[in-house]
Backbone as a chain_set.jsonl record, in Angstrom:
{"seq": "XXXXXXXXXXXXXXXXXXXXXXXXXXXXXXXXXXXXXXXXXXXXXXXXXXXXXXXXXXXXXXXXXXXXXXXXXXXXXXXXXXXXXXXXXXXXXXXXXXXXXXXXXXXXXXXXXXXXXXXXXXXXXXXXXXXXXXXXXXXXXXXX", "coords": {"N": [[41.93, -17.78, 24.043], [44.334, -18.401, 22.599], [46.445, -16.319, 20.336], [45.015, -15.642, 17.596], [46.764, -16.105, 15.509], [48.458, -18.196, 16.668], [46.17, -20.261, 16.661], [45.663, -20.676, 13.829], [48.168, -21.926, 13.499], [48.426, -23.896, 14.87], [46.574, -25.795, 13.287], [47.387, -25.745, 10.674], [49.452, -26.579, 11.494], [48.211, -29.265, 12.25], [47.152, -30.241, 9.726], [48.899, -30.46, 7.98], [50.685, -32.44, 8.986], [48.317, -34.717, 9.042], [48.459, -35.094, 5.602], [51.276, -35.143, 5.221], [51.557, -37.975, 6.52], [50.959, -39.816, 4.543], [52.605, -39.153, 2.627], [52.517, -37.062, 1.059], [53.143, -33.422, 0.153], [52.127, -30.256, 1.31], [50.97, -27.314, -0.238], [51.036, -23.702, -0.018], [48.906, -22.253, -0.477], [47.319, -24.365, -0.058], [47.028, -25.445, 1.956], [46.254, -22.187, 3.411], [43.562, -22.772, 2.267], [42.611, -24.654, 3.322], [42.725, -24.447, 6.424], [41.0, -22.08, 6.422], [42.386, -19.184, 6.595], [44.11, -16.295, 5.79], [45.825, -16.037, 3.358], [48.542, -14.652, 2.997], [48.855, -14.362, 5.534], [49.189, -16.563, 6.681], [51.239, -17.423, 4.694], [53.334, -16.094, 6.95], [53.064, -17.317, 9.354], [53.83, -19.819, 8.924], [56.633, -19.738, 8.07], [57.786, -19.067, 10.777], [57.152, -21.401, 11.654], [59.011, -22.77, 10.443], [61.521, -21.748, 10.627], [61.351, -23.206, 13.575], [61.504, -25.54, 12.936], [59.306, -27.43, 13.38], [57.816, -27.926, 10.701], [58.915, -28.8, 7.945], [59.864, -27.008, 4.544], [60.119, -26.757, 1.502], [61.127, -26.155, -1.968], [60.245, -25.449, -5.582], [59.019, -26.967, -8.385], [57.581, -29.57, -7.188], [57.383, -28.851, -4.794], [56.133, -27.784, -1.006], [54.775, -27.599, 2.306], [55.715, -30.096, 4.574], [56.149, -32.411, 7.345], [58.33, -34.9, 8.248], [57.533, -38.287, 8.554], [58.557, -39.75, 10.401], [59.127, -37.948, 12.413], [56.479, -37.099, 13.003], [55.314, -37.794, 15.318], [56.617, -37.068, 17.531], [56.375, -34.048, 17.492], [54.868, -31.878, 19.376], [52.286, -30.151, 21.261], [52.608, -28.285, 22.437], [55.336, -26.666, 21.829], [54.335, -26.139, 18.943], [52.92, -23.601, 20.211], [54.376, -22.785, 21.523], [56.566, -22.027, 19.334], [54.718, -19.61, 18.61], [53.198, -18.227, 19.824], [55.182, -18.197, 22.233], [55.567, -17.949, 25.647], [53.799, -16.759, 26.857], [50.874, -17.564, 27.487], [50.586, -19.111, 29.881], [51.673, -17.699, 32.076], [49.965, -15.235, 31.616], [47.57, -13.451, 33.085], [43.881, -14.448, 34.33], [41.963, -12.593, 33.707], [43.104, -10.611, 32.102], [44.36, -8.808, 33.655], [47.315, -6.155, 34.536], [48.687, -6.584, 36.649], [48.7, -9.445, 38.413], [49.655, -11.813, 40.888], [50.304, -14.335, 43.076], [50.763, -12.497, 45.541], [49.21, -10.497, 44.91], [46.469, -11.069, 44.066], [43.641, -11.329, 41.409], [40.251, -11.671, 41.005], [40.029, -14.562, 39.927], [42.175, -15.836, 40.274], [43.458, -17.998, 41.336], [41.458, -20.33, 40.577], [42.147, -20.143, 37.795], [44.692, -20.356, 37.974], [45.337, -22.961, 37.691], [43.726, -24.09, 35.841], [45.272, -23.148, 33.614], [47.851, -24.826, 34.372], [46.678, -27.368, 34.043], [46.112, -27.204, 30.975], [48.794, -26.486, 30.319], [49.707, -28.738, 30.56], [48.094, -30.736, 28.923], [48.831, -29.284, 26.391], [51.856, -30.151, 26.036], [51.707, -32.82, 26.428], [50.761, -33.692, 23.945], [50.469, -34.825, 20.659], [51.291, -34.342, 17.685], [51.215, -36.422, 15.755], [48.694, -37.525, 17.414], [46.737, -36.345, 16.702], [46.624, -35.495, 13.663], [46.406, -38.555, 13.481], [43.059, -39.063, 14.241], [41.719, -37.305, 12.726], [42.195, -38.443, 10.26], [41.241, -40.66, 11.142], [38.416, -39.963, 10.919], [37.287, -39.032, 13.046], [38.161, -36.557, 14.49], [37.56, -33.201, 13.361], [38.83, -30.745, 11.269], [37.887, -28.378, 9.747], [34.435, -28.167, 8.656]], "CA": [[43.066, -18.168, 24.85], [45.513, -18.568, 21.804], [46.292, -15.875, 19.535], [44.46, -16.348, 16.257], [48.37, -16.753, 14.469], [48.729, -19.68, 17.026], [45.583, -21.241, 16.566], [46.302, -21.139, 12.735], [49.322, -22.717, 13.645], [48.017, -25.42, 14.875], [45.279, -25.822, 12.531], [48.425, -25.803, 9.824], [50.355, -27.742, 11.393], [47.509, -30.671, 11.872], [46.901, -30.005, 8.324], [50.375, -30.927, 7.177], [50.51, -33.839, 9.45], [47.706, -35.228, 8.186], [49.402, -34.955, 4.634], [52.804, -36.33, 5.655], [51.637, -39.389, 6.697], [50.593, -39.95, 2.907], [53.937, -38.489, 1.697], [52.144, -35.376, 0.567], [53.94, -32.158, 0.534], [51.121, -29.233, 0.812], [51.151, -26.282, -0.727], [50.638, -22.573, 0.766], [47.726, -22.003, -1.056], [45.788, -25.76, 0.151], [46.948, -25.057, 3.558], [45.348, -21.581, 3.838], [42.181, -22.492, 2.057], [42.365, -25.797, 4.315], [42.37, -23.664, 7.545], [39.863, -20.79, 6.324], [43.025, -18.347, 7.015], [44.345, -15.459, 4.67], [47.404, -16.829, 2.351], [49.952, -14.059, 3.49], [49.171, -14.772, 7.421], [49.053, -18.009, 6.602], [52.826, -17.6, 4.641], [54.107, -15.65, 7.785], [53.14, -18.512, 9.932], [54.527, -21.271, 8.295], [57.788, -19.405, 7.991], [57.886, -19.188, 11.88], [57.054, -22.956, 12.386], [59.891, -24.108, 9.659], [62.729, -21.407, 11.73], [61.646, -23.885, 14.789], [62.085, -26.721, 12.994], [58.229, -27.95, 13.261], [57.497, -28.341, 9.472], [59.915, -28.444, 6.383], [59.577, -26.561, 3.201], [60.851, -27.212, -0.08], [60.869, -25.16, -3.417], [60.156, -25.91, -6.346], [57.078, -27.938, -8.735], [57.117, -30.686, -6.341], [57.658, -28.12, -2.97], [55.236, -27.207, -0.027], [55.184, -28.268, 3.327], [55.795, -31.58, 5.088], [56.977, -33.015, 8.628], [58.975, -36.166, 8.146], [56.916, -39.136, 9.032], [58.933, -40.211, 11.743], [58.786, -37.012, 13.181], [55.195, -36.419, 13.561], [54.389, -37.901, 16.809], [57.573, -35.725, 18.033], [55.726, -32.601, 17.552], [54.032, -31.48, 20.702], [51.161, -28.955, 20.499], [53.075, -27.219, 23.355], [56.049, -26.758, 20.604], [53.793, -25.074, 18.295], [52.203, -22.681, 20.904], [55.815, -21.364, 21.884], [56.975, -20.904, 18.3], [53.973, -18.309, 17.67], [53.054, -17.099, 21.014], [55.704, -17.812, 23.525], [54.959, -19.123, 26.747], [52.562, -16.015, 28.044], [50.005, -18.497, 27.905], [51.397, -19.997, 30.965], [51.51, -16.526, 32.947], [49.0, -14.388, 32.042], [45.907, -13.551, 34.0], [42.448, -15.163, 33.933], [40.923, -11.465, 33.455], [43.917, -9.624, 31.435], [45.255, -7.323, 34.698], [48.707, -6.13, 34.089], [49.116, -6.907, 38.29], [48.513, -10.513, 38.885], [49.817, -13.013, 41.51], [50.339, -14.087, 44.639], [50.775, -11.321, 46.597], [48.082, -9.361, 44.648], [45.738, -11.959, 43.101], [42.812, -11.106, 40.306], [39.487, -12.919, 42.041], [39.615, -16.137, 39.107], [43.674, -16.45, 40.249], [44.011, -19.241, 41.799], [41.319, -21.007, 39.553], [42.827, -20.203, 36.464], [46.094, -21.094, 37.861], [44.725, -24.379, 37.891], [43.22, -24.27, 34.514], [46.795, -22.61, 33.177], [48.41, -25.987, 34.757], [45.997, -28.508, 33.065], [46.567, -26.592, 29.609], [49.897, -26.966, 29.637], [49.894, -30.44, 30.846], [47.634, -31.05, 27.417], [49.897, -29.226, 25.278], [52.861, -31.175, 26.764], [51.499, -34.335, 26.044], [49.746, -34.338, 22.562], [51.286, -34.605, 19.454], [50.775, -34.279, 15.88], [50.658, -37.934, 15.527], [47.653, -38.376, 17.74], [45.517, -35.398, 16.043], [46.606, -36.292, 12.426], [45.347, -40.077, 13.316], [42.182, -38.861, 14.423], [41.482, -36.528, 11.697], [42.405, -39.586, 9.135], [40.275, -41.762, 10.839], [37.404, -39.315, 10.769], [36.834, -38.983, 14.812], [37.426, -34.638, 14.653], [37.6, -32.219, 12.273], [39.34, -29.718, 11.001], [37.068, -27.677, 9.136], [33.269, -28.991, 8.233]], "C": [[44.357, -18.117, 24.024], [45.272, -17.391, 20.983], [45.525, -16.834, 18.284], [46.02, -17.135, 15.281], [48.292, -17.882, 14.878], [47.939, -20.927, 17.064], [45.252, -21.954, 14.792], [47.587, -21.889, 12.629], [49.282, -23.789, 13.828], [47.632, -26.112, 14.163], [46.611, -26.136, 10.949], [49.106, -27.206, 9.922], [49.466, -28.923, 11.29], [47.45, -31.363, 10.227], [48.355, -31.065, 7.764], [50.783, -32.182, 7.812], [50.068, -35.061, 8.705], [48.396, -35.684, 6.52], [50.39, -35.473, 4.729], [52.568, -37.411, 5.524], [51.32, -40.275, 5.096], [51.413, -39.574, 1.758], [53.886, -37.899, 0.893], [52.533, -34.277, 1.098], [52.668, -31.28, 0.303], [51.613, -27.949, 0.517], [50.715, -24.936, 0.222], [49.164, -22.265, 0.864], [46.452, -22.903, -0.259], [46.09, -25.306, 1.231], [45.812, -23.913, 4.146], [43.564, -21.684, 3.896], [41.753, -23.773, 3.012], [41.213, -25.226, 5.882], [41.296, -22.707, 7.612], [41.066, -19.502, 6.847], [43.666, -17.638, 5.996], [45.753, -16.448, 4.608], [48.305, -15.699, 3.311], [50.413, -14.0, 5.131], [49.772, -15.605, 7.539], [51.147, -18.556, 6.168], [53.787, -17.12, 6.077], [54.147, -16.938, 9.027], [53.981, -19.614, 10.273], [55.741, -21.026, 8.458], [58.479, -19.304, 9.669], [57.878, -20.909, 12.571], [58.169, -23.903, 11.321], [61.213, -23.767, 10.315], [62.729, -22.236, 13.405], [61.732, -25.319, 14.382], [60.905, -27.642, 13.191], [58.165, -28.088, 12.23], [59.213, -27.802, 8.773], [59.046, -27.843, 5.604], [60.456, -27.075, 2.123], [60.43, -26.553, -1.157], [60.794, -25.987, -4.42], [58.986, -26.585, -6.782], [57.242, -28.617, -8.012], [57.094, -30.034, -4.936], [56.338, -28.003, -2.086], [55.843, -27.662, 1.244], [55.036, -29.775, 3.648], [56.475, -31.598, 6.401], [57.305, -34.727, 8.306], [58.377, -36.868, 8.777], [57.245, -39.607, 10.711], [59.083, -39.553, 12.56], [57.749, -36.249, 13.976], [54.586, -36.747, 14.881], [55.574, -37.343, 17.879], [56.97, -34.797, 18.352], [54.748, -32.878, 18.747], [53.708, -29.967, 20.431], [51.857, -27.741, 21.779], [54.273, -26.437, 21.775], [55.747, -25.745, 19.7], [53.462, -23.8, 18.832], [53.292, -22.09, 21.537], [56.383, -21.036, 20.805], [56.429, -19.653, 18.251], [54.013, -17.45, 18.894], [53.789, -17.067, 22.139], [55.071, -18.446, 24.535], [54.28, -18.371, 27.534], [51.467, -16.653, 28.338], [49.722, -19.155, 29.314], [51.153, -19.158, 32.305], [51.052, -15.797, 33.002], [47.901, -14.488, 33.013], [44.715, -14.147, 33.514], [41.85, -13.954, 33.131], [41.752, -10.298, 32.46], [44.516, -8.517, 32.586], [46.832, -7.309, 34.416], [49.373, -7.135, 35.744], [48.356, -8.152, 38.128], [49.425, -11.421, 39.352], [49.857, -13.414, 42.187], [50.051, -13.708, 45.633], [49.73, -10.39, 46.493], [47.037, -10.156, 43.671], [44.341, -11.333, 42.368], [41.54, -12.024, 41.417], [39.276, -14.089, 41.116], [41.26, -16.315, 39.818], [43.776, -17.735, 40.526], [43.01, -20.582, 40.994], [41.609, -21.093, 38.357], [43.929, -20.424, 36.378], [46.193, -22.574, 37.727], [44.713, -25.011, 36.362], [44.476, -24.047, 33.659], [47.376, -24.641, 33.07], [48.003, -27.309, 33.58], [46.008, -28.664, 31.441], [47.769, -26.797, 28.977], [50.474, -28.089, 29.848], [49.366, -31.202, 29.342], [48.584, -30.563, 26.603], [51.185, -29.583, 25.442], [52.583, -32.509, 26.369], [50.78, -35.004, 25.036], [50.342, -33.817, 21.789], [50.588, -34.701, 18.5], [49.875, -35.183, 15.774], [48.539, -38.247, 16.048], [46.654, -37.786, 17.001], [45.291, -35.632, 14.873], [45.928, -37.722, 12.167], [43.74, -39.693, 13.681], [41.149, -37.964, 13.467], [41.123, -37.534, 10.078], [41.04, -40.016, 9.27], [39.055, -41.163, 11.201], [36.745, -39.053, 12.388], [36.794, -37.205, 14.91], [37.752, -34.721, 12.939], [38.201, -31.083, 12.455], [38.207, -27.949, 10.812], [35.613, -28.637, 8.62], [32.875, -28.082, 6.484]], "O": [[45.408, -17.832, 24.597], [44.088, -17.161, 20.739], [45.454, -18.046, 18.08], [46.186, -18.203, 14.692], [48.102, -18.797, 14.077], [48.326, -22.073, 17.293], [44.842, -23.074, 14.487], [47.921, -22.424, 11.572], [49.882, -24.675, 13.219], [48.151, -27.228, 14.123], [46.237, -27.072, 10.242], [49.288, -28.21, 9.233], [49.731, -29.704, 10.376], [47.632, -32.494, 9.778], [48.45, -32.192, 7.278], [51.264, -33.03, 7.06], [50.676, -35.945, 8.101], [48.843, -36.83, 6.47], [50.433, -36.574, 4.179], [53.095, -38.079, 4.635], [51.64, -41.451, 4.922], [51.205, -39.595, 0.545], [54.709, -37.84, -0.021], [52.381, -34.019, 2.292], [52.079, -31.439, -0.766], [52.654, -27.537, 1.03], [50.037, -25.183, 1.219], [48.446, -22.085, 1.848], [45.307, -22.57, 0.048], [45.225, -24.536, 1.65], [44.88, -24.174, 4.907], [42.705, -21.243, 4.66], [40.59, -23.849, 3.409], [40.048, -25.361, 6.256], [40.702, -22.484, 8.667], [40.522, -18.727, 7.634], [43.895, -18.384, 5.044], [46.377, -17.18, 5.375], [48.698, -16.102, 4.406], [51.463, -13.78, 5.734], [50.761, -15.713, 8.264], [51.94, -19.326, 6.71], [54.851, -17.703, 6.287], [55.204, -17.373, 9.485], [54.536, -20.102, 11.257], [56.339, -21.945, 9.016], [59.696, -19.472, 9.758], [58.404, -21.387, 13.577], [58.266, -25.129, 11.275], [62.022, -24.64, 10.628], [63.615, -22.084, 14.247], [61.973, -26.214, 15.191], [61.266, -28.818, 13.209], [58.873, -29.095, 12.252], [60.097, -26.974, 8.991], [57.821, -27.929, 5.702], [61.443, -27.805, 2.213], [59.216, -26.376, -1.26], [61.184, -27.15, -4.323], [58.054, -26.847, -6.022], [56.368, -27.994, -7.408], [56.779, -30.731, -3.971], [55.332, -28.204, -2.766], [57.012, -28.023, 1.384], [54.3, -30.53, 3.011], [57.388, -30.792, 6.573], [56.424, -35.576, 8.173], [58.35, -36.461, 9.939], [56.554, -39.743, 11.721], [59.229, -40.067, 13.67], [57.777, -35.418, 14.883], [53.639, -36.18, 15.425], [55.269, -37.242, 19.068], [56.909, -34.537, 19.553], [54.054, -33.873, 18.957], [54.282, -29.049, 19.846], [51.531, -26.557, 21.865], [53.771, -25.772, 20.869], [56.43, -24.738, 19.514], [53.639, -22.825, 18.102], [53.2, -20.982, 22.066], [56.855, -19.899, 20.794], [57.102, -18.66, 17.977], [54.588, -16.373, 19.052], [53.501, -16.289, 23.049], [54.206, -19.313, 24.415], [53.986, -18.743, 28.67], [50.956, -16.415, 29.432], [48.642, -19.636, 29.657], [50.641, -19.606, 33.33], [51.141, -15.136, 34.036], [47.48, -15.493, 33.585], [44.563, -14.338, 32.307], [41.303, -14.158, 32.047], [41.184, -9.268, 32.097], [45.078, -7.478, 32.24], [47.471, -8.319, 34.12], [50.215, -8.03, 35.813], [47.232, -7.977, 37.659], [50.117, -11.971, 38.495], [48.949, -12.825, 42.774], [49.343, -14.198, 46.513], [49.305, -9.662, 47.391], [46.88, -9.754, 42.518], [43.877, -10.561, 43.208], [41.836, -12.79, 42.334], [38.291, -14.76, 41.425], [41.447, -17.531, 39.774], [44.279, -18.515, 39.717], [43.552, -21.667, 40.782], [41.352, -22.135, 37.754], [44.498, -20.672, 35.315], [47.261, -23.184, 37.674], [45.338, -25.946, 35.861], [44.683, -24.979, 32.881], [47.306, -25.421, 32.12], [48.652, -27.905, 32.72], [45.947, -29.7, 30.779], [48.012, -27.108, 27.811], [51.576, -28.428, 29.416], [50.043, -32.04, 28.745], [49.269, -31.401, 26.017], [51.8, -29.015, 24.539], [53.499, -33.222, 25.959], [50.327, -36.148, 24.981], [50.793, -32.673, 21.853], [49.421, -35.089, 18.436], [48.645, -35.191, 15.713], [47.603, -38.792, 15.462], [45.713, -38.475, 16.606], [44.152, -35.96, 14.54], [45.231, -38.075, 11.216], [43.085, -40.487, 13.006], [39.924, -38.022, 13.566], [40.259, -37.409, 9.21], [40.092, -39.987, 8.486], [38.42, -41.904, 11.951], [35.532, -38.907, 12.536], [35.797, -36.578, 15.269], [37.983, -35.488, 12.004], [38.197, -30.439, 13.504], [37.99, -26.949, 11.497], [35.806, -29.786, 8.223], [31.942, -28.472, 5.782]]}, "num_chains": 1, "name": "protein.A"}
């Protein structure tokens, strides 16, 4: 459903969440090997989610990424999923047809318009905060 970039994106950004709240800056390097995602994807990424203003960077021996504490339950996973991929998420088809809507519906349309809806009602209403606390307090996972 998500490009792979955007579900490294996520997967990043939780990452660095997590981290924040501990007033740890991560590095490029821990991030990728965090995620299981190549380093130079992984830099192109990041560089897309700091031009929207989702994570900071910083140079230098003490640099990596970070989201300002008080910012992390700001971030909405919608947020992330229009830096990388935009909001086709929203309007593509259930089945990939270039023709889908309405007037000329796909036969999943109108249930996947559904499913569309509920998707972006979730990424609308979940933030960093709640995934980073849940991650802390050992309820998901990132990576096993």
């Amino acid at each position: 459903m998500f490009s792979k970039a955007c579900e490294y994106g996520i997967k990043a950004s939780i990452y660095i969440a997590t981290n924040s709240y501990d007033g740890h800056r991560v590095s490029l390097k821990e991030i990728a090997q965090k995620i299981d995602s190549p380093e130079a994807f992984t830099a192109k990424i990041l560089q897309d989610l700091v031009r929207h203003k989702i994570i900071r960077s910083a140079k230098g021996a003490y640099g990596g990424f970070e989201i300002p504490k008080n910012e992390i339950s700001e971030v909405k996973l919608s947020q992330i999923v229009n830096a990388i991929d935009g909001d086709s998420i929203y309007r593509g088809c259930g089945l990939g047809l270039h023709v889908c809507d309405e007037n000329h519906p796909c036969p999943v349309h109108d249930q996947f318009k559904d499913i569309r809806t509920q998707l972006k009602d979730m990424l609308q209403n979940t933030n960093l905060e709640q995934l980073a606390l849940d991650i802390k307090s050992g309820v998901s996972f990132l990576k096993l």
